[in-house]
Coordinates of C-alpha atoms and ligand atoms in Angstrom, one line a residue:
X1 CA 82.3 43.6 68.4
X2 CA 79.7 40.5 68.1
X3 CA 76.8 38.8 70.1
X4 CA 77.6 36.6 73.2
X5 CA 76.7 32.8 72.4
X6 CA 73.9 30.9 73.9
X7 CA 73.6 29.5 77.1
X8 CA 76.3 27.2 78.7
X9 CA 76.3 23.7 78.0
X10 CA 78.4 21.2 79.3
X11 CA 78.6 17.7 80.6
X12 CA 80.5 15.0 82.8
X13 CA 79.3 11.9 80.9
X14 CA 82.2 10.0 79.4
X15 CA 81.9 7.9 76.6
X16 CA 83.8 4.6 76.8
X17 CA 85.2 4.7 72.9
X18 CA 87.3 8.1 73.1
X19 CA 90.8 7.8 72.0
X20 CA 93.3 8.6 75.0
X21 CA 93.8 12.3 75.3
X22 CA 97.5 13.5 74.9
X23 CA 97.5 14.9 78.3
X24 CA 97.6 11.4 80.2
X25 CA 101.0 10.1 78.7
X26 CA 103.2 12.2 80.7
X27 CA 106.2 11.7 78.6
X28 CA 106.1 15.0 77.1
X29 CA 106.4 16.4 80.5
X30 CA 109.2 14.3 81.4
X31 CA 111.3 15.4 78.3
X32 CA 110.8 18.9 78.5
X33 CA 111.8 18.8 82.2
X34 CA 115.0 16.9 81.6
X35 CA 115.5 18.8 78.3
X36 CA 115.6 22.0 80.0
X37 CA 117.5 21.3 83.1
X38 CA 120.4 23.9 84.2
X39 CA 123.6 22.3 85.2
X40 CA 127.5 23.3 85.5
X41 CA 127.8 21.9 81.9
X42 CA 124.7 23.2 80.1
X43 CA 125.5 26.9 81.2
X44 CA 128.9 26.4 79.6
X45 CA 127.7 24.7 76.5
X46 CA 124.9 26.9 75.4
X47 CA 125.8 30.2 76.5
X48 CA 123.1 33.0 75.9
X49 CA 123.6 35.7 73.6
X50 CA 121.1 38.6 74.1
X51 CA 120.2 40.6 70.9
X52 CA 119.1 43.7 72.5
X53 CA 118.3 45.1 69.1
X54 CA 115.5 42.3 69.0
X55 CA 114.3 42.7 72.4
X56 CA 110.6 42.1 72.5
X57 CA 108.2 44.7 73.6
X58 CA 107.1 44.4 77.2
X59 CA 103.6 45.2 76.4
X60 CA 101.0 43.9 74.1
X61 CA 99.5 46.7 71.8
X62 CA 96.5 46.3 69.6
X63 CA 96.6 49.0 66.8
X64 CA 93.0 49.6 66.5
X65 CA 91.7 49.6 70.1
X66 CA 91.7 52.7 72.4
X67 CA 91.9 51.5 75.9
X68 CA 89.6 53.2 78.4
X69 CA 91.3 54.3 81.6
X70 CA 90.4 53.0 85.0
X71 CA 90.7 55.1 88.1
X72 CA 94.1 55.3 89.3
X73 CA 93.8 56.1 93.4
X74 CA 94.8 52.9 95.2
X75 CA 92.3 52.2 97.6
X76 CA 93.9 51.0 100.8
X77 CA 92.2 48.2 102.5
X78 CA 94.3 48.4 105.8
X79 CA 94.5 44.7 106.0
X80 CA 98.0 43.4 106.8
X81 CA 100.0 41.8 104.2
X82 CA 100.5 39.0 106.7
X83 CA 96.9 38.2 107.1
X84 CA 96.1 38.8 103.6
X85 CA 98.5 36.4 102.2
X86 CA 97.1 33.4 104.4
X87 CA 94.0 32.6 102.3
X88 CA 91.1 31.3 104.3
X89 CA 89.9 27.7 103.3
X90 CA 86.8 28.5 100.9
X91 CA 83.6 28.7 102.6
X92 CA 81.0 26.3 101.0
X93 CA 78.3 29.0 101.8
X94 CA 79.5 32.4 100.7
X95 CA 78.4 35.7 100.7
X96 CA 77.7 37.1 97.3
X97 CA 80.4 39.8 96.5
X98 CA 81.1 41.4 93.3
X99 CA 84.0 43.7 92.6
X100 CA 83.2 47.3 91.1
X101 CA 85.2 49.0 88.6
X102 CA 87.4 50.6 91.3
X103 CA 87.9 46.8 92.9
X104 CA 89.0 45.6 89.4
X105 CA 91.7 48.5 88.9
X106 CA 93.3 47.9 92.4
X107 CA 93.4 43.9 91.9
X108 CA 94.8 44.6 88.4
X109 CA 97.4 47.2 89.4
X110 CA 98.4 45.3 92.5
X111 CA 99.1 42.4 90.6
X112 CA 100.4 43.3 87.0
X113 CA 100.6 47.1 87.4
X114 CA 103.5 49.3 86.6
X115 CA 104.9 50.1 90.0
X116 CA 108.2 51.5 89.5
X117 CA 110.4 52.4 86.1
X118 CA 114.0 52.8 85.5
X119 CA 116.1 54.2 83.0
X120 CA 119.4 52.4 81.3
X121 CA 121.4 53.0 78.7
X122 CA 119.3 50.9 76.3
X123 CA 115.8 52.6 77.4
X124 CA 113.6 52.1 80.2
X125 CA 112.2 49.2 82.3
X126 CA 108.7 49.3 83.6
X127 CA 108.9 47.2 86.7
X128 CA 105.5 45.5 87.6
X129 CA 103.8 44.5 90.9
X130 CA 105.0 41.2 90.9
X131 CA 108.5 39.7 90.5
X132 CA 109.1 38.3 87.0
X133 CA 112.2 36.5 85.7
X134 CA 114.4 39.0 83.8
X135 CA 111.5 41.5 84.2
X136 CA 110.3 40.4 81.1
X137 CA 106.6 40.4 81.9
X138 CA 105.1 37.8 79.6
X139 CA 102.0 37.3 81.3
X140 CA 98.9 39.3 80.2
X141 CA 95.8 39.7 82.0
X142 CA 92.4 39.6 80.4
X143 CA 88.7 39.7 82.0
X144 CA 85.5 37.9 81.1
X145 CA 83.0 39.7 83.2
X146 CA 79.2 40.1 83.7
X147 CA 77.9 43.6 84.4
X148 CA 79.8 45.0 87.0
X149 CA 79.3 48.4 88.7
X150 CA 80.9 50.9 86.2
X151 CA 81.8 48.0 83.9
X152 CA 79.6 46.5 81.5
X153 CA 79.7 42.9 80.6
X154 CA 82.2 41.9 78.5
X155 CA 85.9 40.3 77.4
X156 CA 88.7 42.7 78.2
X157 CA 92.4 43.1 77.8
X158 CA 94.3 44.9 80.8
X159 CA 97.0 47.4 79.3
X160 CA 99.3 48.1 82.1
X161 CA 101.0 51.0 80.2
X162 CA 97.9 53.0 79.8
X163 CA 96.2 51.5 82.9
X164 CA 93.3 51.0 81.2
X165 CA 91.0 48.1 79.4
X166 CA 90.7 47.3 76.1
X167 CA 87.0 45.7 75.2
X168 CA 87.3 42.6 72.8
X169 CA 84.0 41.6 73.0
X170 CA 80.4 43.2 74.3
X171 CA 78.3 41.0 76.3
X172 CA 78.5 38.3 78.8
X173 CA 80.7 35.5 77.8
X174 CA 81.2 33.9 81.1
X175 CA 79.1 30.6 79.8
X176 CA 82.2 30.0 77.5
X177 CA 84.3 29.7 80.7
X178 CA 81.8 27.7 82.4
X179 CA 81.4 25.2 79.5
X180 CA 85.5 25.1 78.8
X181 CA 86.0 24.3 82.6
X182 CA 83.5 21.6 82.6
X183 CA 81.1 23.4 84.7
X184 CA 83.6 24.5 87.3
X185 CA 81.5 25.7 90.3
X186 CA 83.6 28.8 91.2
X187 CA 83.6 29.9 87.9
X188 CA 80.2 29.5 87.1
X189 CA 79.3 31.6 90.2
X190 CA 81.7 34.5 89.7
X191 CA 80.8 37.8 88.5
X192 CA 84.6 38.1 87.1
X193 CA 87.1 35.7 85.8
X194 CA 90.7 36.9 85.2
X195 CA 92.5 35.0 82.5
X196 CA 96.3 34.9 82.8
X197 CA 98.0 34.0 79.3
X198 CA 101.5 33.8 78.7
X199 CA 103.7 35.0 75.5
X200 CA 106.2 32.9 74.4
X201 CA 108.9 34.8 72.9
X202 CA 108.6 37.8 75.3
X203 CA 110.5 35.5 77.8
X204 CA 112.2 33.0 75.6
X205 CA 114.2 35.9 74.2
X206 CA 116.3 35.4 77.0
X207 CA 115.5 32.1 78.7
X208 CA 115.0 30.0 75.3
X209 CA 113.1 26.8 76.1
X210 CA 113.2 27.0 80.0
X211 CA 110.5 29.8 79.5
X212 CA 107.6 27.1 80.1
X213 CA 108.9 26.8 83.4
X214 CA 108.8 30.5 83.6
X215 CA 105.3 30.8 82.7
X216 CA 104.3 29.0 85.8
X217 CA 106.8 31.0 88.1
X218 CA 105.7 34.5 86.8
X219 CA 102.0 33.6 86.4
X220 CA 102.4 32.4 90.3
X221 CA 103.9 35.5 91.8
X222 CA 101.5 37.5 90.1
X223 CA 98.7 35.3 91.4
X224 CA 100.3 35.6 94.9
X225 CA 99.5 39.2 94.8
X226 CA 96.0 39.0 92.9
X227 CA 95.0 36.2 95.6
X228 CA 96.2 38.6 98.5
X229 CA 94.4 41.7 97.2
X230 CA 91.1 39.5 96.5
X231 CA 91.4 38.3 100.2
X232 CA 91.8 41.7 101.4
X233 CA 88.9 43.0 99.6
X234 CA 86.8 40.0 100.9
X235 CA 86.3 38.5 97.6
X236 CA 86.6 34.9 97.1
X237 CA 88.9 33.6 94.6
X238 CA 90.0 30.3 93.0
X239 CA 92.7 29.5 90.7
X240 CA 91.6 27.1 88.0
X241 CA 94.0 25.5 85.6
X242 CA 91.6 23.0 84.3
X243 CA 90.0 24.1 81.0
X244 CA 89.8 23.4 77.4
X245 CA 92.7 25.4 76.2
X246 CA 91.3 25.9 72.8
X247 CA 88.0 27.6 73.7
X248 CA 89.6 29.8 76.2
X249 CA 92.5 30.8 73.8
X250 CA 89.5 31.3 71.2
X251 CA 87.5 33.3 73.3
X252 CA 90.5 35.8 73.9
X253 CA 91.4 35.4 70.2
X254 CA 95.1 34.9 70.9
X255 CA 97.5 33.5 68.3
X256 CA 98.2 30.2 70.3
X257 CA 101.4 29.7 68.6
X258 CA 102.5 32.6 70.6
X259 CA 100.4 33.4 73.3
X260 CA 98.6 30.7 75.4
X261 CA 96.0 30.9 78.2
X262 CA 97.8 29.4 81.3
X263 CA 95.4 30.1 84.5
X264 CA 91.9 31.4 85.2
X265 CA 91.0 33.1 88.6
X266 CA 87.3 33.2 89.6
X267 CA 86.9 36.0 91.5
X268 CA 83.7 37.1 93.6
X269 CA 80.5 35.0 94.0
X270 CA 76.9 35.4 93.2
X271 CA 74.7 32.8 94.6
X272 CA 72.0 33.4 92.0
X273 CA 74.4 32.1 89.2
X274 CA 73.6 28.8 89.5
X275 CA 75.5 25.2 87.6
X276 CA 72.7 23.8 85.8
X277 CA 72.9 20.3 84.7
X278 CA 73.2 20.6 80.8
X279 CA 72.9 18.5 77.9
X280 CA 76.0 17.4 76.3
X281 CA 78.9 19.9 75.6
X282 CA 79.6 21.3 72.1
X283 CA 82.7 19.7 70.5
X284 CA 85.9 21.9 70.6
X285 CA 85.4 22.3 66.7
X286 CA 81.5 23.2 67.2
X287 CA 82.6 25.7 70.2
X288 CA 85.5 27.3 68.2
X289 CA 82.8 27.9 65.2
X290 CA 80.1 29.2 67.6
X291 CA 82.8 31.9 69.0
X292 CA 83.9 34.1 66.2
X293 CA 87.7 35.1 65.7
X294 CA 88.1 38.7 66.2
X295 CA 91.2 39.5 63.9
X296 CA 92.5 42.5 66.0
X297 CA 95.8 43.5 64.8
X298 CA 98.7 43.8 67.4
X299 CA 101.9 45.6 67.2
X300 CA 104.9 42.8 66.6
X301 CA 107.0 42.2 69.9
X302 CA 110.1 42.1 67.8
X303 CA 111.8 42.2 64.4
X304 CA 111.7 38.3 64.4
X305 CA 110.8 35.8 66.8
X306 CA 113.0 32.5 67.5
X307 CA 110.7 29.5 67.8
X308 CA 111.5 26.8 70.8
X309 CA 109.3 24.0 69.4
X310 CA 109.9 22.0 72.6
X311 CA 107.5 24.4 74.5
X312 CA 104.9 24.2 72.1
X313 CA 105.3 20.2 72.1
X314 CA 105.0 20.6 75.9
X315 CA 101.9 23.0 75.8
X316 CA 100.0 20.7 73.2
X317 CA 100.6 17.5 75.1
X318 CA 99.2 19.3 78.5
X319 CA 96.0 20.8 76.5
X320 CA 92.7 19.7 77.5
X321 CA 90.5 18.9 74.8
X322 CA 87.0 18.6 75.8
X323 CA 84.7 19.8 78.7
X324 CA 84.6 15.9 79.8
X325 CA 88.4 15.6 80.0
X326 CA 88.5 18.5 82.2
X327 CA 86.0 17.4 84.6
X328 CA 87.8 14.2 84.9
X329 CA 91.2 16.1 85.5
X330 CA 90.4 18.3 88.5
X331 CA 90.1 17.0 91.8
X332 CA 92.0 15.5 94.5
X333 CA 95.7 16.2 94.7
X334 CA 97.7 12.9 94.7
X335 CA 98.1 10.9 97.6
X336 CA 101.2 9.3 98.7
X337 CA 103.9 12.4 98.6
X338 CA 101.4 15.3 99.7
X339 CA 101.5 17.1 103.1
X340 CA 98.3 18.3 104.7
X341 CA 97.4 20.3 107.9
X342 CA 95.3 17.7 110.1
X343 CA 94.0 20.9 111.8
X344 CA 92.8 22.5 108.9
X345 CA 91.5 19.9 106.6
X346 CA 89.5 18.1 109.4
X347 CA 88.8 14.4 109.4
X348 CA 89.6 13.8 105.7
X349 CA 93.2 14.7 106.5
X350 CA 95.7 12.1 105.7
X351 CA 99.5 12.9 106.5
X352 CA 101.4 10.9 103.7
X353 CA 104.5 12.5 104.4
X354 CA 107.2 10.4 106.2
X355 CA 107.7 11.6 109.6
X356 CA 110.9 13.4 110.6
X357 CA 113.7 10.9 111.4
X358 CA 116.3 13.8 112.5
X359 CA 116.4 16.7 115.0
X360 CA 113.3 19.0 114.5
X361 CA 112.9 22.5 115.5
X362 CA 109.1 23.7 115.9
X363 CA 108.2 27.0 114.0
X364 CA 107.6 30.0 116.2
X365 CA 105.5 32.3 114.1
X366 CA 104.5 35.6 115.2
X367 CA 100.9 35.6 116.6
X368 CA 98.4 38.0 115.2
X369 CA 99.1 40.5 117.8
X370 CA 102.8 40.3 117.6
X371 CA 103.1 40.4 113.7
X372 CA 103.7 43.5 111.5
X373 CA 100.5 45.1 110.3
X374 CA 101.9 47.0 107.1
X375 CA 99.0 47.0 104.9
X376 CA 98.9 44.7 101.6
X377 CA 99.1 47.6 99.4
X378 CA 101.9 49.2 101.1
X379 CA 104.1 45.7 101.0
X380 CA 103.2 45.3 97.3
X381 CA 104.5 48.8 96.4
X382 CA 107.6 48.3 98.6
X383 CA 108.6 44.9 97.1
X384 CA 111.5 44.6 94.5
X385 CA 113.9 41.7 94.4
X386 CA 116.9 42.1 96.4
X387 CA 120.1 42.6 94.6
X388 CA 122.2 42.3 97.6
X389 CA 121.7 40.7 100.8
X390 CA 123.6 42.0 104.0
X391 CA 124.9 38.8 106.0
X392 CA 123.1 39.7 108.8
X393 CA 121.0 37.1 110.6
X394 CA 117.2 37.1 110.6
X395 CA 115.2 35.9 113.7
X396 CA 113.7 32.4 113.7
X397 CA 110.2 34.1 114.3
X398 CA 110.6 35.9 111.3
X399 CA 111.6 32.7 109.2
X400 CA 108.8 31.0 111.1
X401 CA 106.2 33.5 110.3
X402 CA 107.1 33.7 106.4
X403 CA 106.8 29.9 106.2
X404 CA 103.6 29.8 108.3
X405 CA 101.9 32.5 106.5
X406 CA 103.0 31.4 102.8
X407 CA 101.8 27.8 103.4
X408 CA 98.5 28.1 104.7
X409 CA 96.7 26.9 101.6
X410 CA 96.1 28.0 98.1
X411 CA 92.4 27.7 96.7
X412 CA 92.8 25.9 93.3
X413 CA 91.2 23.3 91.4
X414 CA 94.1 20.9 91.6
X415 CA 94.6 21.3 95.2
X416 CA 92.0 19.4 96.9
X417 CA 91.2 19.2 99.9
X418 CA 92.3 22.7 100.4
X419 CA 95.6 22.6 102.1
X420 CA 97.4 20.1 99.8
X421 CA 100.6 21.0 98.6
X422 CA 102.4 19.6 95.5
X423 CA 105.9 21.4 96.4
X424 CA 108.0 20.3 99.5
X425 CA 110.1 23.2 101.0
X426 CA 114.0 22.4 101.7
X427 CA 116.0 25.1 103.4
X428 CA 119.8 26.0 103.3
X429 CA 120.0 28.2 106.7
X430 CA 123.0 30.5 106.9
X431 CA 122.0 33.2 109.4
X432 CA 118.8 32.8 111.4
X433 CA 119.1 33.3 115.3
X434 CA 118.0 30.5 117.1
X435 CA 118.6 28.1 114.3
X436 CA 121.9 26.3 113.6
X437 CA 123.3 26.4 110.0
X438 CA 122.6 23.5 107.7
X439 CA 120.4 21.9 105.3
X440 CA 116.5 21.5 106.6
X441 CA 113.2 19.9 105.2
X442 CA 109.9 21.7 106.2
X443 CA 107.2 19.4 107.5
X444 CA 104.3 21.6 106.4
X445 CA 101.8 19.4 108.4
X446 CA 103.4 19.4 111.7
X447 CA 105.1 23.1 111.4
X448 CA 108.6 21.7 112.1
X449 CA 112.0 22.0 110.2
X450 CA 113.9 18.7 110.4
X451 CA 117.8 19.0 110.3
X452 CA 119.2 17.0 107.5
X453 CA 122.7 18.1 108.0
X454 CA 124.4 21.1 109.9
X455 CA 127.1 23.2 108.7
X456 CA 127.9 26.3 106.6
X457 CA 126.7 26.2 103.2
X458 CA 127.2 29.5 101.8
X459 CA 129.5 28.3 99.0
X460 CA 127.3 25.6 98.2
X461 CA 124.2 27.6 98.0
X462 CA 125.9 29.9 95.7
X463 CA 126.9 27.5 93.5
X464 CA 123.4 25.6 93.4
X465 CA 121.9 29.2 92.8
X466 CA 123.8 29.1 89.2
X467 CA 126.8 30.3 91.0
X468 CA 125.3 33.6 91.9
X469 CA 126.2 35.9 95.0
X470 CA 122.6 36.4 96.2
X471 CA 121.9 32.7 97.5
X472 CA 125.4 32.9 98.9
X473 CA 124.7 35.9 101.0
X474 CA 121.0 35.6 101.8
X475 CA 120.0 34.4 105.4
X476 CA 117.9 31.4 104.3
X477 CA 117.7 29.7 100.8
X478 CA 114.1 28.2 100.2
X479 CA 114.5 25.5 97.5
X480 CA 111.0 23.8 96.2
X481 CA 111.3 20.3 95.3
X482 CA 108.4 18.2 94.0
X483 CA 108.0 14.4 93.5
X484 CA 106.8 14.6 89.8
X485 CA 105.9 11.0 89.6
X486 CA 102.7 11.0 91.6
X487 CA 101.7 14.4 90.1
X488 CA 102.1 13.2 86.7
X489 CA 100.2 9.7 87.2
X490 CA 97.4 12.0 88.7
X491 CA 97.4 14.9 86.4
X492 CA 99.2 14.1 83.3
X493 CA 101.6 16.5 81.5
X494 CA 99.0 19.4 83.0
X495 CA 100.6 18.4 86.3
X496 CA 103.7 20.3 85.4
X497 CA 101.8 23.3 84.6
X498 CA 100.2 22.7 88.0
X499 CA 103.3 22.4 90.2
X500 CA 105.3 25.5 88.5
X501 CA 102.3 27.7 89.2
X502 CA 101.9 26.4 92.7
X503 CA 105.7 27.3 93.3
X504 CA 105.3 30.4 91.8
X505 CA 102.3 31.3 94.0
X506 CA 104.2 30.0 97.1
X507 CA 107.1 32.0 96.0
X508 CA 105.3 35.1 95.5
X509 CA 103.6 34.6 99.3
X510 CA 107.1 34.3 100.5
X511 CA 108.2 37.5 98.8
X512 CA 105.2 39.4 100.5
X513 CA 105.8 37.9 103.7
X514 CA 109.4 38.8 103.5
X515 CA 108.7 42.2 102.6
X516 CA 105.9 42.5 105.1
X517 CA 108.6 42.1 107.9
X518 CA 110.9 44.5 106.0
X519 CA 113.3 41.8 104.8
X520 CA 114.1 41.2 101.4
X521 CA 113.9 38.3 99.1
X522 CA 114.8 37.3 95.3
X523 CA 113.5 34.4 93.3
X524 CA 116.7 32.6 91.6
X525 CA 117.4 29.9 89.3
X526 CA 119.2 26.7 90.1
X527 CA 121.3 23.8 89.1
X528 CA 118.5 21.3 88.8
X529 CA 119.8 18.0 89.9
X530 CA 122.8 19.3 92.0
X531 CA 120.0 20.9 94.0
X532 CA 118.1 17.2 94.6
X533 CA 121.6 15.9 95.2
X534 CA 122.4 18.2 97.9
X535 CA 119.4 17.6 100.0
X536 CA 119.5 13.8 99.4
X537 CA 119.1 11.0 100.7
X538 CA 116.0 13.0 101.8
X539 CA 114.9 14.5 98.4
X540 CA 115.9 11.3 96.2
X541 CA 113.5 10.8 93.5
X542 CA 112.2 14.6 93.6
X543 CA 112.9 17.2 91.0
X544 CA 113.9 21.0 91.8
X545 CA 111.3 23.4 90.9
X546 CA 111.8 26.7 92.5
X547 CA 114.3 28.8 94.6
X548 CA 113.8 32.0 96.7
X549 CA 116.2 33.6 98.8
X550 CA 115.5 35.7 101.8
X551 CA 117.4 37.7 104.0
X552 CA 118.4 41.4 105.1
X553 CA 118.4 43.5 101.9
X554 CA 121.3 46.0 101.7
X555 CA 119.1 48.4 100.2
X556 CA 116.1 48.0 102.5
X557 CA 118.9 48.7 105.6
X558 CA 119.6 52.2 104.0
Ligands
FMN601 C1 111.1 33.1 89.5 C2 112.3 33.9 89.5 C3 113.6 33.8 89.3 C4 114.5 34.6 89.3 N1 115.9 34.5 89.1 C5 116.7 35.5 89.4 C6 118.3 35.0 89.1 O1 118.6 33.8 88.9 N2 118.8 36.0 89.4 C7 118.5 37.4 89.7 O2 119.4 38.4 90.0 N3 117.2 37.6 89.9 C8 116.3 36.9 89.7 N4 115.0 37.1 89.8 C9 114.6 38.6 90.0 C10 114.1 39.0 88.9 O3 115.0 39.6 88.0 C11 113.1 40.3 89.1 O4 111.9 39.8 89.7 C12 112.9 41.4 88.1 O5 113.9 41.9 87.6 C13 111.7 42.2 88.4 O6 112.0 43.1 89.5 P1 111.3 43.3 90.8 O7 111.3 41.7 91.5 O8 112.4 44.0 91.5 O9 110.2 43.8 90.8 C14 113.9 36.2 89.6 C15 112.8 36.3 89.9 C16 111.6 35.4 89.8 C17 110.2 35.6 90.2

């Protein structure tokens, strides 16, 4: 343990003679994206062999640090899941709110805690609160907090197996996050920030170089839960993707060849913590010297690890190197292809999405009075990816409620103004009462579904979802596609992290919205270019980012 560093210092000034930061040229993101596409041919020419004898541990274990246990009783907020996932627009004049240890425990349990376990021939799977590709759980959570009720200021690692916290540093290190986020206001005024990291090998053991996409997906589903629980607890929350990577990684003392910070979430609000103008920030080199390494040993994940350099290249090229670069990075979502809700965004609203040219169907979501009121805690514990869908129809009300609630905005530093969205939702409808089967695009701003083509596409959906049965049997498959060109032009390589993370959050919200209505859902992977082709000409130029199938789950019916 060591003392916290001096007060936060950062600056927003730019000097003109800086070399061009690597994030700006998005070649690395394009290369990574192209190289990790799935296709009918790629899955046949690159068959995966899983060495179960070398399967990575699902937990990070520090050999010399004992976790202190957290309260295990789950407090019931009683807030309906369908309300909790529909985040409110951030209020500029926030009331002070800080979590106590019990609230911290609840946030961690319901986003990354072990909620079920199942024995199988090779051992035991510890399922966690949020869906995760392959149940490999590569996302670790850390806390950087001031003094909270029953939790002294420090840097902690969340240990899900023990449901405890391991203290890595003692004292208030929030200033480091203020500095590394270029003075992000939500971080500067947060009593607590959760830092999410992702561990390459834990997921790459199965998914190889495609794992970097999974970082966004799996971090995102976890954040959907975290944001919903924070909302239910009355804690303001903001997702922050812009930070100096090396500084945050050093604060946590992760081995950044193996594990990297991916997102931060500012939680709570304290107006007494003000953002002060500051002298020029420390250089990264200074920052790294000022924060001493910890050198805690951890148990190796596997006998040996396979490195996929493409991912580390993608990560390095999307890293931000100075507070100035971070401050310039965050901000307005690129115009041109984003869709916003005029009613929510007010006079600044701009709807740049092309208006529908085909037949449209208006969403008919259930009102607050009509909607199921199952509380968020119950719904998170009920969730579990559907393994078989009954080919029975869901109602247009149910589908509308899911789309409406899940797309009401995410508080994030790359989604500005609130309500902006990087991903566009395209649907293959198989069995929705009141909606003809066919392909649709969702007009987020108008709350309308535009029919692109009519017909029964179960076989096509099964094929697009990597030839699996689940997307063929679902009531509806929701594909996320994004135009990466304006995103990369605005956010550089790091736009790739943002678009994948947003997809995971939206996907996680759709999971919760389905289970709140006692329907089932599952994330799925897909044949990238075939998805774009299927929805073209409308989707021309866009890239496939995410897929979730929804329907009546055979298990939930029993
Ligand atoms: C983004 C994403 C993609 C997924 N892709 C598949 C898939 O292609 N096939 C599949 O059967 N399950 C898929 N899953 C489901 C995971 O296997 C499941 O989340 C994991 O086993 C954990 O179980 P749980 O969701 O029931 O908690 C996916 C989940 C996510 C979040």
